[in-house]
Amino acid sequence: MKKFVSIALTLLFVLSLSVTSFAANEGSITINGISADTSYAIYQLLDLESYNKGSGAYSYKVNSDWTAYFETDEAKAYLTVDEAGYVTWTNGESDAVVAEFAQKALSYAKANNIKPVASSDNGDMAVTDTKGVFSGLALGWYLVDSTAGALCGLTTTDPDASINAKNHTPTIDKQVQEDLTGMWGDTNTADIGQVVNFMTIIHVAAGAENYVLHDSMSEGLTFEHDLDEGRGVTEIKHVNSAGVETVLAAEQDYTVKTAEFGDECDFEVIFSDEFIASLKPNDRLLVYYNAMLNRYAEIGTEEGNTNQSRLEYGEDKYTTYDKTTTYTFSIDIVKTDSTNKLIDGAEFRIYDSAEGGNEIKVVPLMESDDQTPVLDDDGNPIYRRAREDEEGVAIKVKDGKVTVIGFDNGIYYLEETIAPTGYNKLTSRKEFTIADGNLDSIFNDGIYSTGSGVHVVNKTGSMLPETGARGTIIFICIGVFAVLATGVVLVTRKRMSMIKD
């Protein structure tokens, strides 16, 4: 996307040595410390009629190419043109004020197709090592432009000017917030469905102009700009060198554009020319925004889910990318009997506390909008962390193993809600911890490996006797025998009693 030439500007006075006549009819501008990949151009705003170095008297008139601009209210805020056409500066001589005027003048030149009087792109600048010279110039007041947006300096020439290019470039620092600690850094961990907070810090360089922040996210992150819902670019702050913070006004100081661009960015923050003109070297811009970790997130991989930014400045110049990485993890729930044999039919739910607490809701992972379940290598359905707007379901174990994806670091608790037929249900929740890695299950020749995944063992109870069963018959026989024995004892006692009598 084509931008205006990004530059920080310089006003140069190319002057004569005498008030009545010039010692030279032409002047030159030498730029020291030029950059090989930077273009330079100069604009003559004012013509110099005469100059007296001893008394410091200058006599300027507007260059014909700039007549319309000096009639605008914008230009009149800085300079005054009298009835005879002579120009005087009336708005203070601080570097900030002069740079502000220079940037506005350059913006006018671009918008109104005012051509530079000389340009390095046209071969007008003689280059020796890191020095560039524009020569054969009419004496006057010049605006010096570079595509790097670097402020060269302010100087008076008589008639030759020499300035030092300050080819400083802006830099950025991208960070992501870890929700467990609130700290900002290069990486974080998060749940699927969680809104992740990002911050890009722009370090302002001299001559800031045409700043556009480009941000791109991997498939696992979803960016939506909706301030009413608190999504997207939520706030931008300007921090000056003294540490004073100011919140920028959306649609005035900057605009946010979401679309598909040539560099595949997800959104752009375009700063206004008026705001950029007010920036000073070493100022900072803090851009806060967020995105949701979605169902397409990379799970437990080294590359993770990336978000990268770069700053466009000047004329199609860019900083290098800076990026953050968000990680999320998975667990395997493995259901076996006491011999580590896989068993089917259990159902589970996950909580954030050993008792009570909140349920960590999950839903089946779907291929796409056609609602086709995603299956693991064994053909079993995979579950994922649910978003806030989704209803959770029970985790059903098929063939003894199930995978659930999208967990942040932390301590969790697994509750068995339905046990396999014939097995005793767990009487308390099982604790498990995720710490920067997946809880994968491992099997050796089909036998579960101890310690892998989240292992839940169920035990079967002993079979109790039933009516008509073999065990019951045995009890009946024992009872009959006892009754008969009791009868024999009673009869014997009675006979003994009769004999005594």
mmCIF file of N, CA and C in Angstrom, residues 87-177:
data_model
loop_
_atom_site.group_PDB
_atom_site.id
_atom_site.type_symbol
_atom_site.label_atom_id
_atom_site.label_comp_id
_atom_site.label_asym_id
_atom_site.label_seq_id
_atom_site.Cartn_x
_atom_site.Cartn_y
_atom_site.Cartn_z
ATOM 1 N N VAL A 87 8.410 37.870 3.394
ATOM 2 C CA VAL A 87 7.991 36.848 4.360
ATOM 3 C C VAL A 87 8.808 36.965 5.643
ATOM 4 N N THR A 88 8.112 36.888 6.775
ATOM 5 C CA THR A 88 8.784 36.818 8.080
ATOM 6 C C THR A 88 8.193 35.665 8.887
ATOM 7 N N TRP A 89 9.035 35.067 9.705
ATOM 8 C CA TRP A 89 8.610 33.959 10.587
ATOM 9 C C TRP A 89 8.036 34.545 11.868
ATOM 10 N N THR A 90 6.840 34.070 12.256
ATOM 11 C CA THR A 90 6.135 34.708 13.380
ATOM 12 C C THR A 90 5.692 33.743 14.473
ATOM 13 N N ASN A 91 6.109 32.490 14.428
ATOM 14 C CA ASN A 91 5.557 31.511 15.372
ATOM 15 C C ASN A 91 6.629 30.881 16.260
ATOM 16 N N GLY A 92 7.637 31.607 16.648
ATOM 17 C CA GLY A 92 8.668 31.051 17.509
ATOM 18 C C GLY A 92 9.656 30.220 16.715
ATOM 19 N N GLU A 93 10.851 30.037 17.262
ATOM 20 C CA GLU A 93 11.899 29.380 16.509
ATOM 21 C C GLU A 93 12.369 28.074 17.133
ATOM 22 N N SER A 94 11.550 27.468 17.977
ATOM 23 C CA SER A 94 11.944 26.195 18.580
ATOM 24 C C SER A 94 11.983 25.101 17.511
ATOM 25 N N ASP A 95 12.811 24.082 17.761
ATOM 26 C CA ASP A 95 12.919 22.978 16.814
ATOM 27 C C ASP A 95 11.569 22.296 16.591
ATOM 28 N N ALA A 96 10.789 22.188 17.667
ATOM 29 C CA ALA A 96 9.500 21.501 17.552
ATOM 30 C C ALA A 96 8.552 22.252 16.623
ATOM 31 N N VAL A 97 8.517 23.583 16.776
ATOM 32 C CA VAL A 97 7.614 24.383 15.943
ATOM 33 C C VAL A 97 8.058 24.354 14.486
ATOM 34 N N VAL A 98 9.364 24.489 14.245
ATOM 35 C CA VAL A 98 9.865 24.468 12.873
ATOM 36 C C VAL A 98 9.611 23.114 12.226
ATOM 37 N N ALA A 99 9.861 22.017 12.981
ATOM 38 C CA ALA A 99 9.628 20.676 12.432
ATOM 39 C C ALA A 99 8.154 20.463 12.138
ATOM 40 N N GLU A 100 7.294 20.989 12.999
ATOM 41 C CA GLU A 100 5.856 20.869 12.781
ATOM 42 C C GLU A 100 5.445 21.558 11.484
ATOM 43 N N PHE A 101 5.956 22.771 11.276
ATOM 44 C CA PHE A 101 5.647 23.479 10.029
ATOM 45 C C PHE A 101 6.175 22.712 8.821
ATOM 46 N N ALA A 102 7.415 22.200 8.931
ATOM 47 C CA ALA A 102 8.029 21.503 7.813
ATOM 48 C C ALA A 102 7.203 20.292 7.396
ATOM 49 N N GLN A 103 6.712 19.548 8.372
ATOM 50 C CA GLN A 103 5.908 18.367 8.052
ATOM 51 C C GLN A 103 4.593 18.753 7.379
ATOM 52 N N LYS A 104 3.982 19.820 7.852
ATOM 53 C CA LYS A 104 2.733 20.263 7.230
ATOM 54 C C LYS A 104 2.984 20.746 5.801
ATOM 55 N N ALA A 105 4.099 21.457 5.603
ATOM 56 C CA ALA A 105 4.428 21.933 4.262
ATOM 57 C C ALA A 105 4.679 20.765 3.319
ATOM 58 N N LEU A 106 5.370 19.766 3.800
ATOM 59 C CA LEU A 106 5.648 18.605 2.959
ATOM 60 C C LEU A 106 4.362 17.865 2.607
ATOM 61 N N SER A 107 3.469 17.709 3.586
ATOM 62 C CA SER A 107 2.188 17.059 3.313
ATOM 63 C C SER A 107 1.422 17.809 2.228
ATOM 64 N N TYR A 108 1.479 19.137 2.281
ATOM 65 C CA TYR A 108 0.819 19.943 1.248
ATOM 66 C C TYR A 108 1.456 19.686 -0.110
ATOM 67 N N ALA A 109 2.779 19.615 -0.142
ATOM 68 C CA ALA A 109 3.471 19.374 -1.408
ATOM 69 C C ALA A 109 3.047 18.044 -2.022
ATOM 70 N N LYS A 110 2.934 17.008 -1.204
ATOM 71 C CA LYS A 110 2.534 15.697 -1.712
ATOM 72 C C LYS A 110 1.102 15.715 -2.224
ATOM 73 N N ALA A 111 0.246 16.357 -1.433
ATOM 74 C CA ALA A 111 -1.166 16.376 -1.801
ATOM 75 C C ALA A 111 -1.432 17.216 -3.046
ATOM 76 N N ASN A 112 -0.597 18.215 -3.304
ATOM 77 C CA ASN A 112 -0.827 19.131 -4.412
ATOM 78 C C ASN A 112 0.209 18.993 -5.529
ATOM 79 N N ASN A 113 0.941 17.898 -5.476
ATOM 80 C CA ASN A 113 1.862 17.543 -6.557
ATOM 81 C C ASN A 113 2.910 18.612 -6.840
ATOM 82 N N ILE A 114 3.426 19.219 -5.768
ATOM 83 C CA ILE A 114 4.540 20.148 -5.929
ATOM 84 C C ILE A 114 5.828 19.333 -6.031
ATOM 85 N N LYS A 115 6.558 19.500 -7.099
ATOM 86 C CA LYS A 115 7.737 18.690 -7.338
ATOM 87 C C LYS A 115 8.956 19.271 -6.633
ATOM 88 N N PRO A 116 9.867 18.415 -6.150
ATOM 89 C CA PRO A 116 11.114 18.920 -5.580
ATOM 90 C C PRO A 116 11.981 19.538 -6.669
ATOM 91 N N VAL A 117 12.816 20.475 -6.291
ATOM 92 C CA VAL A 117 13.709 21.103 -7.276
ATOM 93 C C VAL A 117 14.901 20.211 -7.574
ATOM 94 N N ALA A 118 15.180 19.265 -6.694
ATOM 95 C CA ALA A 118 16.276 18.325 -6.922
ATOM 96 C C ALA A 118 16.013 17.071 -6.100
ATOM 97 N N SER A 119 16.475 15.929 -6.622
ATOM 98 C CA SER A 119 16.234 14.659 -5.947
ATOM 99 C C SER A 119 17.370 13.695 -6.235
ATOM 100 N N SER A 120 17.740 12.902 -5.222
ATOM 101 C CA SER A 120 18.772 11.893 -5.449
ATOM 102 C C SER A 120 18.294 10.807 -6.401
ATOM 103 N N ASP A 121 16.988 10.572 -6.441
ATOM 104 C CA ASP A 121 16.443 9.563 -7.362
ATOM 105 C C ASP A 121 16.632 9.973 -8.819
ATOM 106 N N ASN A 122 16.747 11.273 -9.055
ATOM 107 C CA ASN A 122 16.938 11.775 -10.426
ATOM 108 C C ASN A 122 18.408 12.011 -10.759
ATOM 109 N N GLY A 123 19.286 11.604 -9.848
ATOM 110 C CA GLY A 123 20.715 11.793 -10.101
ATOM 111 C C GLY A 123 21.217 13.184 -9.821
ATOM 112 N N ASP A 124 20.442 13.995 -9.089
ATOM 113 C CA ASP A 124 20.836 15.384 -8.824
ATOM 114 C C ASP A 124 21.815 15.500 -7.660
ATOM 115 N N MET A 125 22.000 14.433 -6.917
ATOM 116 C CA MET A 125 22.878 14.491 -5.754
ATOM 117 C C MET A 125 24.173 13.735 -6.051
ATOM 118 N N ALA A 126 25.300 14.425 -5.912
ATOM 119 C CA ALA A 126 26.598 13.780 -6.089
ATOM 120 C C ALA A 126 26.974 13.087 -4.791
ATOM 121 N N VAL A 127 27.291 11.793 -4.869
ATOM 122 C CA VAL A 127 27.552 10.986 -3.681
ATOM 123 C C VAL A 127 29.017 10.592 -3.625
ATOM 124 N N THR A 128 29.630 10.825 -2.460
ATOM 125 C CA THR A 128 30.986 10.364 -2.177
ATOM 126 C C THR A 128 30.969 9.698 -0.816
ATOM 127 N N ASP A 129 31.134 8.374 -0.811
ATOM 128 C CA ASP A 129 31.045 7.602 0.435
ATOM 129 C C ASP A 129 29.699 7.866 1.105
ATOM 130 N N THR A 130 29.710 8.509 2.263
ATOM 131 C CA THR A 130 28.455 8.778 2.992
ATOM 132 C C THR A 130 28.081 10.252 2.938
ATOM 133 N N LYS A 131 28.544 10.935 1.911
ATOM 134 C CA LYS A 131 28.245 12.365 1.753
ATOM 135 C C LYS A 131 27.513 12.580 0.436
ATOM 136 N N GLY A 132 26.444 13.366 0.493
ATOM 137 C CA GLY A 132 25.703 13.713 -0.708
ATOM 138 C C GLY A 132 25.608 15.221 -0.864
ATOM 139 N N VAL A 133 25.802 15.735 -2.106
ATOM 140 C CA VAL A 133 25.816 17.180 -2.331
ATOM 141 C C VAL A 133 24.831 17.543 -3.440
ATOM 142 N N PHE A 134 23.911 18.474 -3.097
ATOM 143 C CA PHE A 134 23.082 19.117 -4.108
ATOM 144 C C PHE A 134 23.751 20.459 -4.430
ATOM 145 N N SER A 135 24.095 20.681 -5.677
ATOM 146 C CA SER A 135 24.771 21.931 -6.051
ATOM 147 C C SER A 135 23.977 22.637 -7.147
ATOM 148 N N GLY A 136 24.402 23.870 -7.463
ATOM 149 C CA GLY A 136 23.727 24.654 -8.489
ATOM 150 C C GLY A 136 22.351 25.102 -8.087
ATOM 151 N N LEU A 137 22.146 25.344 -6.785
ATOM 152 C CA LEU A 137 20.831 25.716 -6.274
ATOM 153 C C LEU A 137 20.663 27.223 -6.233
ATOM 154 N N ALA A 138 19.455 27.677 -6.560
ATOM 155 C CA ALA A 138 19.120 29.085 -6.350
ATOM 156 C C ALA A 138 19.099 29.346 -4.852
ATOM 157 N N LEU A 139 19.554 30.518 -4.438
ATOM 158 C CA LEU A 139 19.595 30.818 -3.012
ATOM 159 C C LEU A 139 18.184 31.023 -2.476
ATOM 160 N N GLY A 140 17.929 30.458 -1.316
ATOM 161 C CA GLY A 140 16.588 30.541 -0.753
ATOM 162 C C GLY A 140 16.427 29.688 0.490
ATOM 163 N N TRP A 141 15.194 29.430 0.811
ATOM 164 C CA TRP A 141 14.830 28.666 2.006
ATOM 165 C C TRP A 141 14.325 27.310 1.547
ATOM 166 N N TYR A 142 14.988 26.219 1.978
ATOM 167 C CA TYR A 142 14.727 24.893 1.427
ATOM 168 C C TYR A 142 14.199 23.926 2.490
ATOM 169 N N LEU A 143 13.352 23.052 2.005
ATOM 170 C CA LEU A 143 12.826 21.958 2.803
ATOM 171 C C LEU A 143 13.512 20.685 2.319
ATOM 172 N N VAL A 144 14.185 19.973 3.233
ATOM 173 C CA VAL A 144 14.922 18.763 2.869
ATOM 174 C C VAL A 144 14.146 17.542 3.349
ATOM 175 N N ASP A 145 13.937 16.638 2.430
ATOM 176 C CA ASP A 145 13.094 15.469 2.673
ATOM 177 C C ASP A 145 13.911 14.200 2.482
ATOM 178 N N SER A 146 13.744 13.224 3.391
ATOM 179 C CA SER A 146 14.370 11.917 3.177
ATOM 180 C C SER A 146 13.340 10.830 3.373
ATOM 181 N N THR A 147 13.481 9.765 2.626
ATOM 182 C CA THR A 147 12.497 8.683 2.713
ATOM 183 C C THR A 147 12.592 7.918 4.019
ATOM 184 N N ALA A 148 13.668 8.097 4.764
ATOM 185 C CA ALA A 148 13.791 7.431 6.064
ATOM 186 C C ALA A 148 13.047 8.182 7.151
ATOM 187 N N GLY A 149 12.569 9.372 6.833
ATOM 188 C CA GLY A 149 11.888 10.174 7.831
ATOM 189 C C GLY A 149 12.825 10.674 8.896
ATOM 190 N N ALA A 150 14.094 10.884 8.559
ATOM 191 C CA ALA A 150 15.076 11.294 9.561
ATOM 192 C C ALA A 150 15.305 12.785 9.507
ATOM 193 N N LEU A 151 15.244 13.432 10.663
ATOM 194 C CA LEU A 151 15.440 14.866 10.736
ATOM 195 C C LEU A 151 16.917 15.197 10.533
ATOM 196 N N CYS A 152 17.221 15.900 9.442
ATOM 197 C CA CYS A 152 18.618 16.193 9.141
ATOM 198 C C CYS A 152 19.148 17.323 10.010
ATOM 199 N N GLY A 153 18.382 18.344 10.242
ATOM 200 C CA GLY A 153 18.828 19.461 11.054
ATOM 201 C C GLY A 153 18.396 20.787 10.459
ATOM 202 N N LEU A 154 18.674 21.871 11.160
ATOM 203 C CA LEU A 154 18.340 23.215 10.725
ATOM 204 C C LEU A 154 19.622 24.033 10.680
ATOM 205 N N THR A 155 19.872 24.668 9.525
ATOM 206 C CA THR A 155 21.124 25.415 9.398
ATOM 207 C C THR A 155 20.945 26.591 8.455
ATOM 208 N N THR A 156 21.850 27.576 8.556
ATOM 209 C CA THR A 156 21.866 28.739 7.673
ATOM 210 C C THR A 156 23.077 28.647 6.760
ATOM 211 N N THR A 157 22.903 28.850 5.469
ATOM 212 C CA THR A 157 24.012 28.761 4.519
ATOM 213 C C THR A 157 24.350 30.131 3.958
ATOM 214 N N ASP A 158 25.594 30.289 3.593
ATOM 215 C CA ASP A 158 25.987 31.574 3.016
ATOM 216 C C ASP A 158 27.191 31.423 2.061
ATOM 217 N N PRO A 159 26.997 30.860 0.877
ATOM 218 C CA PRO A 159 25.758 30.289 0.340
ATOM 219 C C PRO A 159 25.689 28.777 0.470
ATOM 220 N N ASP A 160 26.718 28.137 1.041
ATOM 221 C CA ASP A 160 26.751 26.682 1.079
ATOM 222 C C ASP A 160 26.340 26.176 2.463
ATOM 223 N N ALA A 161 25.457 25.172 2.479
ATOM 224 C CA ALA A 161 24.985 24.600 3.736
ATOM 225 C C ALA A 161 25.502 23.177 3.881
ATOM 226 N N SER A 162 25.840 22.811 5.094
ATOM 227 C CA SER A 162 26.275 21.451 5.380
ATOM 228 C C SER A 162 25.496 20.959 6.584
ATOM 229 N N ILE A 163 24.809 19.852 6.430
ATOM 230 C CA ILE A 163 23.972 19.313 7.507
ATOM 231 C C ILE A 163 24.297 17.850 7.718
ATOM 232 N N ASN A 164 23.967 17.330 8.893
ATOM 233 C CA ASN A 164 24.189 15.930 9.226
ATOM 234 C C ASN A 164 22.870 15.188 9.224
ATOM 235 N N ALA A 165 22.790 14.158 8.391
ATOM 236 C CA ALA A 165 21.580 13.340 8.349
ATOM 237 C C ALA A 165 21.508 12.485 9.606
ATOM 238 N N LYS A 166 20.354 12.468 10.214
ATOM 239 C CA LYS A 166 20.138 11.636 11.398
ATOM 240 C C LYS A 166 19.227 10.491 10.982
ATOM 241 N N ASN A 167 19.837 9.487 10.393
ATOM 242 C CA ASN A 167 19.042 8.406 9.818
ATOM 243 C C ASN A 167 18.617 7.389 10.857
ATOM 244 N N HIS A 168 18.050 7.882 11.950
ATOM 245 C CA HIS A 168 17.526 6.983 12.966
ATOM 246 C C HIS A 168 16.193 6.420 12.485
ATOM 247 N N THR A 169 15.937 5.183 12.808
ATOM 248 C CA THR A 169 14.686 4.556 12.417
ATOM 249 C C THR A 169 13.914 4.158 13.660
ATOM 250 N N PRO A 170 12.589 4.182 13.586
ATOM 251 C CA PRO A 170 11.793 3.747 14.740
ATOM 252 C C PRO A 170 11.947 2.246 14.955
ATOM 253 N N THR A 171 11.642 1.802 16.147
ATOM 254 C CA THR A 171 11.676 0.378 16.464
ATOM 255 C C THR A 171 10.389 0.004 17.188
ATOM 256 N N ILE A 172 10.106 -1.299 17.234
ATOM 257 C CA ILE A 172 8.925 -1.762 17.959
ATOM 258 C C ILE A 172 9.307 -2.897 18.901
ATOM 259 N N ASP A 173 8.498 -3.073 19.922
ATOM 260 C CA ASP A 173 8.663 -4.156 20.889
ATOM 261 C C ASP A 173 7.288 -4.739 21.152
ATOM 262 N N LYS A 174 7.095 -6.004 20.761
ATOM 263 C CA LYS A 174 5.788 -6.636 20.896
ATOM 264 C C LYS A 174 5.769 -7.554 22.104
ATOM 265 N N GLN A 175 4.689 -7.509 22.892
ATOM 266 C CA GLN A 175 4.583 -8.324 24.097
ATOM 267 C C GLN A 175 3.173 -8.885 24.241
ATOM 268 N N VAL A 176 3.080 -9.995 25.009
ATOM 269 C CA VAL A 176 1.797 -10.629 25.290
ATOM 270 C C VAL A 176 1.692 -10.809 26.798
ATOM 271 N N GLN A 177 0.460 -10.758 27.328
ATOM 272 C CA GLN A 177 0.257 -10.820 28.775
ATOM 273 C C GLN A 177 -0.054 -12.240 29.227
#
